[in-house]
Coordinates of C-alpha atoms and ligand atoms in Angstrom, one line a residue:
X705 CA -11.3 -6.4 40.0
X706 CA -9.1 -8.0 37.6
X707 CA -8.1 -5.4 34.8
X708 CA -7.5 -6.0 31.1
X709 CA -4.6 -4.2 28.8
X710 CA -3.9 -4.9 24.9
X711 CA -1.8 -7.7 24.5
X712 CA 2.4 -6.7 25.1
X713 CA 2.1 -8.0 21.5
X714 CA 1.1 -4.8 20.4
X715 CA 3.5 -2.4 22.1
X716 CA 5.0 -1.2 19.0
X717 CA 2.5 -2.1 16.5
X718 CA 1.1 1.2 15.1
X719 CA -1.2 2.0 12.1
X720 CA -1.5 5.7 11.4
X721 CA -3.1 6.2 8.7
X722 CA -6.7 5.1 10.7
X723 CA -5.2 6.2 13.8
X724 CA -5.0 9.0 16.2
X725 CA -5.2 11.5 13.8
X726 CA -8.3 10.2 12.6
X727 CA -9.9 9.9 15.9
X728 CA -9.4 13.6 16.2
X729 CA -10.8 14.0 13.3
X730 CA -14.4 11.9 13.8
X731 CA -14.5 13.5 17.4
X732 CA -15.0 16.9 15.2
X733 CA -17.4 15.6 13.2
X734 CA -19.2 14.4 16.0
X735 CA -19.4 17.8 17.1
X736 CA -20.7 18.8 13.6
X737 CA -17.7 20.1 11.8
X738 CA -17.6 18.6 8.2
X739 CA -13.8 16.9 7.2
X740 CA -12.4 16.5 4.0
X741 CA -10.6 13.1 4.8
X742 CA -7.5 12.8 2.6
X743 CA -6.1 9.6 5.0
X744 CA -7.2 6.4 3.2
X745 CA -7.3 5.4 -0.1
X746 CA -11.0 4.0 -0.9
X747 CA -11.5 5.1 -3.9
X748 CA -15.5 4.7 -3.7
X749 CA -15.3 7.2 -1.0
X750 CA -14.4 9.8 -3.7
X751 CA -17.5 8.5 -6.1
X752 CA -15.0 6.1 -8.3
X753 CA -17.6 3.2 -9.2
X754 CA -16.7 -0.1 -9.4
X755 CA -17.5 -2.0 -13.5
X756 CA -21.0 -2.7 -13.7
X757 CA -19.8 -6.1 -14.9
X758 CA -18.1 -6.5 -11.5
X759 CA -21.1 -6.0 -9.7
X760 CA -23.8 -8.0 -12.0
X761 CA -21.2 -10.7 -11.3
X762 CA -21.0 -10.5 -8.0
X763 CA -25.5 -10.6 -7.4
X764 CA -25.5 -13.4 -9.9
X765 CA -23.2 -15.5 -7.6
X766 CA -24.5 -14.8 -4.4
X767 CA -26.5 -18.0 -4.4
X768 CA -23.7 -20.0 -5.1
X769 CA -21.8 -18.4 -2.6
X770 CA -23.1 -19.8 0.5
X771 CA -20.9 -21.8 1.4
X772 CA -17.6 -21.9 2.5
X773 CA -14.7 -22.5 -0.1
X774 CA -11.0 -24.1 -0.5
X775 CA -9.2 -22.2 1.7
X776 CA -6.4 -21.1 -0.5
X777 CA -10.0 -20.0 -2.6
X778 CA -12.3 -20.9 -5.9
X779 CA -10.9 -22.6 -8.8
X780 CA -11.9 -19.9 -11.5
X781 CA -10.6 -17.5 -9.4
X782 CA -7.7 -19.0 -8.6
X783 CA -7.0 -19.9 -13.0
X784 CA -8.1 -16.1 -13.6
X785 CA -4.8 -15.2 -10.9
X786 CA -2.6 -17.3 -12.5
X787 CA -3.3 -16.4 -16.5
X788 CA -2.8 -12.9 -15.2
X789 CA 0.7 -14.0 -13.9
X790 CA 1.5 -16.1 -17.0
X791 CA 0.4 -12.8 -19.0
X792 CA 3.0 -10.7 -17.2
X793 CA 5.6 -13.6 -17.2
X794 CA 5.7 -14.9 -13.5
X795 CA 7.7 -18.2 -14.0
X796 CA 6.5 -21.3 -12.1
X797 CA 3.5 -20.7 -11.1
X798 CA 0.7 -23.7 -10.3
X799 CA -3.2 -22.8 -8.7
X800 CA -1.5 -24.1 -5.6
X801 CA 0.8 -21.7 -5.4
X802 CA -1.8 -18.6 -4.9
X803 CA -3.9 -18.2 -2.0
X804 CA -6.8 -15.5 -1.9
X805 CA -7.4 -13.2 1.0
X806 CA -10.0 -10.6 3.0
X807 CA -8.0 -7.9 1.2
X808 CA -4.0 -8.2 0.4
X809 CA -4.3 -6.8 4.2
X810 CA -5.8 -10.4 5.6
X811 CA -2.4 -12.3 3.3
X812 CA 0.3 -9.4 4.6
X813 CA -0.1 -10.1 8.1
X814 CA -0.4 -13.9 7.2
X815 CA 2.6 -14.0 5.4
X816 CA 4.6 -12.8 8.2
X817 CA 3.1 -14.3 10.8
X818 CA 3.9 -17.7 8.7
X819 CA 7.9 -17.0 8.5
X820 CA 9.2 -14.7 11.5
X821 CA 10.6 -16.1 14.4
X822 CA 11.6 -13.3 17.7
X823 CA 14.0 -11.4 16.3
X824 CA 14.5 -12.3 12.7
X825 CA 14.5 -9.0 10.3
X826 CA 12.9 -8.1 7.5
X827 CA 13.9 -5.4 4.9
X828 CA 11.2 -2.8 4.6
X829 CA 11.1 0.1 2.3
X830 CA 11.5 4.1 4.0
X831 CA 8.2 5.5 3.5
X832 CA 6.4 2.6 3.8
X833 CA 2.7 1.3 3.4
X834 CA 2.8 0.9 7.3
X835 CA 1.2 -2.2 7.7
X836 CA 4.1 -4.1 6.8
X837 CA 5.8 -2.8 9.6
X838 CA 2.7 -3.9 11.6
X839 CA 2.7 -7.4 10.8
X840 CA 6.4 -7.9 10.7
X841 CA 6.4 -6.5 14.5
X842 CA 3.1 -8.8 15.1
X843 CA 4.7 -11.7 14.4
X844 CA 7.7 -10.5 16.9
X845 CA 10.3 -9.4 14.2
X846 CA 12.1 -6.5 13.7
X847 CA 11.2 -4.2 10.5
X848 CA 14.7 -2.9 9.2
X849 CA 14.1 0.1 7.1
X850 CA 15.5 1.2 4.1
X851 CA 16.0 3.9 2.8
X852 CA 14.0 5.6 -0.3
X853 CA 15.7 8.1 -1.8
X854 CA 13.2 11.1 -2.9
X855 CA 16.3 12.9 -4.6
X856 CA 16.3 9.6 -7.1
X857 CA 12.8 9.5 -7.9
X858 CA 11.9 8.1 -3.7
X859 CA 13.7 4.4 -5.9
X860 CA 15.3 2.7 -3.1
X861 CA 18.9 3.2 -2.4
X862 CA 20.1 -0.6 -3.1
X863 CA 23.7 0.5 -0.8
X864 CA 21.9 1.0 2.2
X865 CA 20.0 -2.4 1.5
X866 CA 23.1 -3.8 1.6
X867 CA 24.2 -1.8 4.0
X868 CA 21.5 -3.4 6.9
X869 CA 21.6 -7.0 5.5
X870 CA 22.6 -8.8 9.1
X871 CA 22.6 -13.4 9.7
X872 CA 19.0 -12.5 10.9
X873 CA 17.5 -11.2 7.5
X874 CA 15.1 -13.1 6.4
X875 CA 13.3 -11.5 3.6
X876 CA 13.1 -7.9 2.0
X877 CA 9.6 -6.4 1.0
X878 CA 9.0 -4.0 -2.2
X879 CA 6.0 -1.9 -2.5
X880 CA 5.4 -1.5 -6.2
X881 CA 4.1 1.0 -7.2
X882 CA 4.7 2.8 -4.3
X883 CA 2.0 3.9 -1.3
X884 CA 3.1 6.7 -0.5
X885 CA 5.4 8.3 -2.7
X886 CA 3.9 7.0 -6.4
X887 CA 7.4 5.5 -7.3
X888 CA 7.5 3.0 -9.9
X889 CA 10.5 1.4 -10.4
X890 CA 12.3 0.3 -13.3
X891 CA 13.6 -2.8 -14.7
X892 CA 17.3 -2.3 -13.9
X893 CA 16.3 -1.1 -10.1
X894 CA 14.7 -4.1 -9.9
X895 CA 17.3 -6.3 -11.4
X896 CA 19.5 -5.4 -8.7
X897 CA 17.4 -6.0 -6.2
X898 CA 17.1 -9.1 -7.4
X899 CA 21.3 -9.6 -7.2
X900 CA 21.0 -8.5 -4.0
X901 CA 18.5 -11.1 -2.5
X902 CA 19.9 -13.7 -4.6
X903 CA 23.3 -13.4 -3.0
X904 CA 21.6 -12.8 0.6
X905 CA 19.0 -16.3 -0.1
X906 CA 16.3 -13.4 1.2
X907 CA 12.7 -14.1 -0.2
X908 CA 11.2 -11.2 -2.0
X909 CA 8.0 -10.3 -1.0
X910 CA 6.3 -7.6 -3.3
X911 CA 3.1 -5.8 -2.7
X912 CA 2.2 -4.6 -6.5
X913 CA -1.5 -3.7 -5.4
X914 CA -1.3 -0.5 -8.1
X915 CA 0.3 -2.6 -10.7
X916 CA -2.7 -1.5 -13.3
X917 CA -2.9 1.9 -11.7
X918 CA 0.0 3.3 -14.0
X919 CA 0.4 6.7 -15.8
X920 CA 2.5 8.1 -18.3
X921 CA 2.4 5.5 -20.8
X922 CA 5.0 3.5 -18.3
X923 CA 5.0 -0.6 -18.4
X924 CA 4.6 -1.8 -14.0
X925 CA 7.3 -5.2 -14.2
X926 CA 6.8 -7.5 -11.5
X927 CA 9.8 -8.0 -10.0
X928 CA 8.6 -11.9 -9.7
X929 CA 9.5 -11.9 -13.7
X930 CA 13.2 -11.3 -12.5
X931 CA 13.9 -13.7 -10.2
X932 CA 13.0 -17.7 -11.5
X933 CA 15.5 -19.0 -9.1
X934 CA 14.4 -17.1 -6.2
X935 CA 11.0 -17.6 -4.0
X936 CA 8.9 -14.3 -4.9
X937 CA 5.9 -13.7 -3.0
X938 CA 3.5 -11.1 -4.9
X939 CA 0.2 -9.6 -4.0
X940 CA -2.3 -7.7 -5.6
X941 CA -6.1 -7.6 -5.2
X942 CA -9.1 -5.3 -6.8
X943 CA -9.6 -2.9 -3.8
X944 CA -7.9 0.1 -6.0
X945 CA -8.2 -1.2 -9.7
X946 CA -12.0 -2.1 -9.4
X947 CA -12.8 0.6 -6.7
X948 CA -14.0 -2.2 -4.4
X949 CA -12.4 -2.0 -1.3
X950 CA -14.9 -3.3 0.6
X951 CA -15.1 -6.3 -0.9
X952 CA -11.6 -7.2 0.8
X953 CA -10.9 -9.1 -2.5
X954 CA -7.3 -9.4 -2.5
X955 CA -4.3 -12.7 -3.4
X956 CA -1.3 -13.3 -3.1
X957 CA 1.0 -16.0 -4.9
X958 CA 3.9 -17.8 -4.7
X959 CA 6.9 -17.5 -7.7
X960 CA 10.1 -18.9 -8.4
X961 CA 12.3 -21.4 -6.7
X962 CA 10.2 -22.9 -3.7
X963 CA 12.4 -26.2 -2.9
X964 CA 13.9 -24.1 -0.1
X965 CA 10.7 -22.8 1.3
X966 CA 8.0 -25.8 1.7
X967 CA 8.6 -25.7 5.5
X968 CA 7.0 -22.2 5.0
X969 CA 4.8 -23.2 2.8
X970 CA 3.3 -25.8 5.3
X971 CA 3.3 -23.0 7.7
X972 CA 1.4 -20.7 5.5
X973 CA -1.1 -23.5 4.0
X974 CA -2.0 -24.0 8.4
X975 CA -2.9 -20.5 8.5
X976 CA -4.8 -20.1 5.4
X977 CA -6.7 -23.4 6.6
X978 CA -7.4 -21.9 9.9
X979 CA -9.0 -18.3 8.5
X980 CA -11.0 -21.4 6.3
X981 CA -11.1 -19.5 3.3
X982 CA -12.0 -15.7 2.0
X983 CA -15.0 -14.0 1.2
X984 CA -16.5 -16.4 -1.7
X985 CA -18.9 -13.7 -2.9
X986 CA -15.6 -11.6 -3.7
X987 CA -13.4 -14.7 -5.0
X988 CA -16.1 -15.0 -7.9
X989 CA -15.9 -11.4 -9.2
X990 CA -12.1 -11.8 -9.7
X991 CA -12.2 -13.6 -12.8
X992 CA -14.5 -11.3 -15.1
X993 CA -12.3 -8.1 -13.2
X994 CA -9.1 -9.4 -14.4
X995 CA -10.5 -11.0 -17.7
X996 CA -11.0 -8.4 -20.6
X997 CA -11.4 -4.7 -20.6
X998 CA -9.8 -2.7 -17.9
X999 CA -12.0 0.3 -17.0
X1000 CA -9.5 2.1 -14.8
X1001 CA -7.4 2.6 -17.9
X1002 CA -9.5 5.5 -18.6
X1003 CA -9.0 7.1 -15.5
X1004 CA -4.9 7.2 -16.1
X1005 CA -5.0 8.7 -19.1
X1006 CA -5.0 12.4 -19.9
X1007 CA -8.6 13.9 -19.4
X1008 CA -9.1 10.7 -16.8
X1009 CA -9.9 11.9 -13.3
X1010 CA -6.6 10.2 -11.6
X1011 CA -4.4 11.7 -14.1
X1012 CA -5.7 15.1 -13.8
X1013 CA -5.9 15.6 -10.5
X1014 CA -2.4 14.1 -10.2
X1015 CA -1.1 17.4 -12.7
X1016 CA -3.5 19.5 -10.3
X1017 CA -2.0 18.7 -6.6
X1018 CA 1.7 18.3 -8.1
X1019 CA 1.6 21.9 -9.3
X1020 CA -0.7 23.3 -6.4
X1021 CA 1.5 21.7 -3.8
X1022 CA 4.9 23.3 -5.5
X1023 CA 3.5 26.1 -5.7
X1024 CA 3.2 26.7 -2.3
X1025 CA 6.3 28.2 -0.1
X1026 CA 8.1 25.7 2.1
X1027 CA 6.8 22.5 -0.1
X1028 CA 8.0 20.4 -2.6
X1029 CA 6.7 17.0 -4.1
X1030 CA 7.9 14.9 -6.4
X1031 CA 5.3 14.2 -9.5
X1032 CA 4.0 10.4 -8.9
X1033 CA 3.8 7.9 -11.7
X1034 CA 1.1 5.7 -10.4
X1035 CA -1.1 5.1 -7.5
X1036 CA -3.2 7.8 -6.0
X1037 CA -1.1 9.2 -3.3
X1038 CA 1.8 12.3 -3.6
X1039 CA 4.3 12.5 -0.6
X1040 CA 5.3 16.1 -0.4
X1041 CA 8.1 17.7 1.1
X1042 CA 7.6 20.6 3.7
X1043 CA 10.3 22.9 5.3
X1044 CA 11.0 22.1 8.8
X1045 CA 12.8 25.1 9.6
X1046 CA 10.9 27.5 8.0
X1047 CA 7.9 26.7 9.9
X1048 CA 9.7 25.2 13.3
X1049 CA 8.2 21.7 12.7
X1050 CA 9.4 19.0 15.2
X1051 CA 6.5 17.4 15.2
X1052 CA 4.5 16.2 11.8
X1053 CA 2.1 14.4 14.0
X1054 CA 0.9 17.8 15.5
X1055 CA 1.2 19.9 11.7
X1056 CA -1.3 17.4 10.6
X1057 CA -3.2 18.1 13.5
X1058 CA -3.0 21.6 13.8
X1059 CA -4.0 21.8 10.2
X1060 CA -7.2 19.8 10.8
X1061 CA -8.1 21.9 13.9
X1062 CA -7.9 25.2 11.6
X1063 CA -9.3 23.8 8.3
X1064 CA -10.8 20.6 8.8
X1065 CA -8.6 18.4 6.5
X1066 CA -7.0 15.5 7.5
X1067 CA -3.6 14.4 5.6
X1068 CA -1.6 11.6 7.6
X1069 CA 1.9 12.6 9.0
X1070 CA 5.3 11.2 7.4
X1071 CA 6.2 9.4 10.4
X1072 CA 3.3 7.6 10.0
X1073 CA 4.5 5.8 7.3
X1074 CA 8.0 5.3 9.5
X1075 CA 10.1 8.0 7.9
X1076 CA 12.5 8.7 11.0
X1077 CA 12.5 12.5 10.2
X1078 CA 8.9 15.1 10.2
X1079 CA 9.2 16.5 7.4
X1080 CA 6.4 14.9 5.6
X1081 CA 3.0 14.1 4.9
X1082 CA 0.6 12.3 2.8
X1083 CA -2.2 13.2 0.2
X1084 CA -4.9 11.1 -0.8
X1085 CA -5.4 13.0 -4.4
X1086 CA -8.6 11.0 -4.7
X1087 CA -11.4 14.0 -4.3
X1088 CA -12.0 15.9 -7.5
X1089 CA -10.4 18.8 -8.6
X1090 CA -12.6 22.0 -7.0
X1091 CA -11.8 19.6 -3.3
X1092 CA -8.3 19.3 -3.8
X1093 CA -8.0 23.3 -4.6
X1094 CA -9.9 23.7 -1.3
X1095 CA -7.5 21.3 0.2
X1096 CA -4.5 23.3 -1.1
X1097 CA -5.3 26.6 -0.8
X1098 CA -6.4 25.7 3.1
X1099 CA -3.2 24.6 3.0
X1100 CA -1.0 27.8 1.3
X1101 CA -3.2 29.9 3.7
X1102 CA -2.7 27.7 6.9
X1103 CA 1.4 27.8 6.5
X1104 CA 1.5 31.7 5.9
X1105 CA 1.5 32.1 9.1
X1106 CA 2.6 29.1 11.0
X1107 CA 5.0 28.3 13.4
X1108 CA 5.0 25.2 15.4
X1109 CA 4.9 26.2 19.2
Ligands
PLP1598 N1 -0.9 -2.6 0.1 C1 -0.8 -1.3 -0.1 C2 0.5 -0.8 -0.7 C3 -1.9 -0.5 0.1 O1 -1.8 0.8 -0.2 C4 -3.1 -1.0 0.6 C5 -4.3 -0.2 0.9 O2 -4.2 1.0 0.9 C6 -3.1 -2.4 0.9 C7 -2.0 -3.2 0.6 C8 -4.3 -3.1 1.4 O3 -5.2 -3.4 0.4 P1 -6.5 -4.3 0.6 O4 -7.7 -3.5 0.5 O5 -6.4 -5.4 -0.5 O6 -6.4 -5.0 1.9

């Protein structure tokens, strides 16, 4: 009998967040035990609704959705992207320059599989949104990290950029605002990130999928505002803003200086030809979503759901002996800190798992989003308030008396 394993392609491709910690978790609620899942970040999971608006657009354009569209995607959808760009001040940007996807997810691994060769790098940030370390190895790259520096607000630490910049780096990737740690980053950060890349010829790639998802009265700057001379790959989509996720409505778009990159471009125009086009049904909701009144504003603000159960897990989670975490300033996710020594951790895949086999909550482990050290995890603060207190007093209970064995 001839036998069948994954492709070698996938040796070291990993994605945690739905991985083996959440197969644990659905074999117990097979076996009956209810989970509160704090791994993903699908915010109608938590009862976040998407507009109304979005939705009566999206059954009045079902019949003229049948068919398939362009591939890079619909013209009023594709206008809608680019007034949004001209409104935050992307420079150059033409409706052939943005391609719509099944979910920024669908353009990620697109985009990489479009420039790497075996064994070019790519600069990726230290935690990361790990399926950019996915696709980078998919396409058969290597996914230098760098590092984020949690004592400077997790901004990354633009010295140990530099410090890993080799004849093989090709690009360097910026999640802004961050998944996981909530990081925004500032206008200067960004500015030299900019220097950096410029003097390196890297393209920028910048996943800004929380860019209306900001608290605190802070301004999100796209770093593709920055940099007219250099090719600045953005993407954003309205899985988190509109609380569709499942639509897999998601774009991506092409900035900058691009003389230097239409080889790429070719490359990237194949693969978007060959997936023939995105969900249609989804393409035609993007232009009354981005158009007009923002309902997720509300959320952000104080009294708004997001914002107060962000004050809610920061202080329950400090309060708590052996863990720290830095407030975030957008996003949904907070990236605490836990004390390795105090409770003998070596292992963060097994404290996430020994926390769900004692009190049936599933966090994701910090090495799942490649930091090189366990002394992390991740929280989904989506649930409401009286969940997350069930979440972290579980939590202050469970480490009172543990000790990794
Ligand atoms: N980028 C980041 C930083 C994310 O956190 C996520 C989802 O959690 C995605 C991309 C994927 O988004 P989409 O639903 O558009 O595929």
């Amino acid at each position: 009998m001839k036998f069948y394993n994954k492709s070698s392609k996938l040796d070291h491709v990993s994605y945690d967040v739905r991985g083996p910690v959440l197969e644990e978790a659905d074999k117990m609620v097979k076996r009956g035990i209810d989970i509160i899942k704090l791994n993903t970040g699908n915010p109608a999971a938590f009862g976040f609704k998407a507009p109304n608006e979005v939705i009566d657009d999206l059954i009045t354009n079902a019949r003229h959705s049948e068919g398939y569209s362009d591939s890079k995607g619909i013209f009023s959808a594709r206008k809608a992207i680019q007034q949004y760009c001209q409104l935050k001040g992307f420079p150059n940007v033409d409706i052939d320059d943005i391609y719509t996807g099944n979910g920024v997810s669908e353009l990620i691994t697109m985009s990489m599989q479009g420039l790497i060769d075996n064994g070019d790098e790519i600069l990726i940030p230290m935690p990361d949104y790990p399926l950019w370390t996915a696709a980078v190895t998919l396409a058969g790259g290597n996914a230098v990290h760098y590092v984020c520096d949690e004592e400077a607000e997790w901004y990354p630490d633009i010295a140990d950029i530099k410090s890993k910049i080799t004849s093989r780096t090709k690009a360097i990737v910026l999640i802004n605002p961050n998944n996981p740690t909530g990081a925004l980053y500032p206008k200067e950060l960004l500015e030299e990130i900019v220097k950096v890349a410029r003097e390196h010829q890297l393209i920028i790639y910048s996943d800004e999928i929380y860019d209306r998802l900001v608290m605190d009265g802070l301004e999100h700057i796209s770093i593709a505002t920055l940099a007219p001379d250099l090719c600045v790959i953005t993407f954003n989509g309205l899985s988190k803003s509109h609380r569709v996720a499942g639509f897999r409505c998601g774009w991506m778009v092409i900035s900058g200086e691009k003389k230097h990159v239409r080889g790429y471009i070719e490359g990237l125009n194949m693969l978007a030809s060959m997936r023939l086009c995105s969900n249609v049904l989804s393409q035609q909701i993007i232009q009354t979503a981005l158009g007009g009144y923002q309902s997720v504003d509300e959320l952000l603000l104080p009294g708004g759901r997001i914002y107060e159960q962000r004050e809610f897990i920061t202080n329950a989670l400090n309060e708590i002996p052996g863990i720290t975490a830095k407030k975030p300033k957008a996003a949904f996710y907070i990236f605490p800190k836990i004390d390795t020594k105090k409770f003998n951790i070596l292992d963060d895949e097994k404290f996430v798992l020994d926390f769900l086999h004692e009190k049936h909550v599933l966090l994701v482990h910090g090495k799942g989003f490649n930091m090189p050290t366990p002394d992390h995890f991740r929280i989904v603060y989506l649930p409401k308030v009286d969940e997350l207190k069930m979440t972290t007093d579980a939590l202050g209970d469970f480490l009172q008396n543990y000790r990794q064995k």
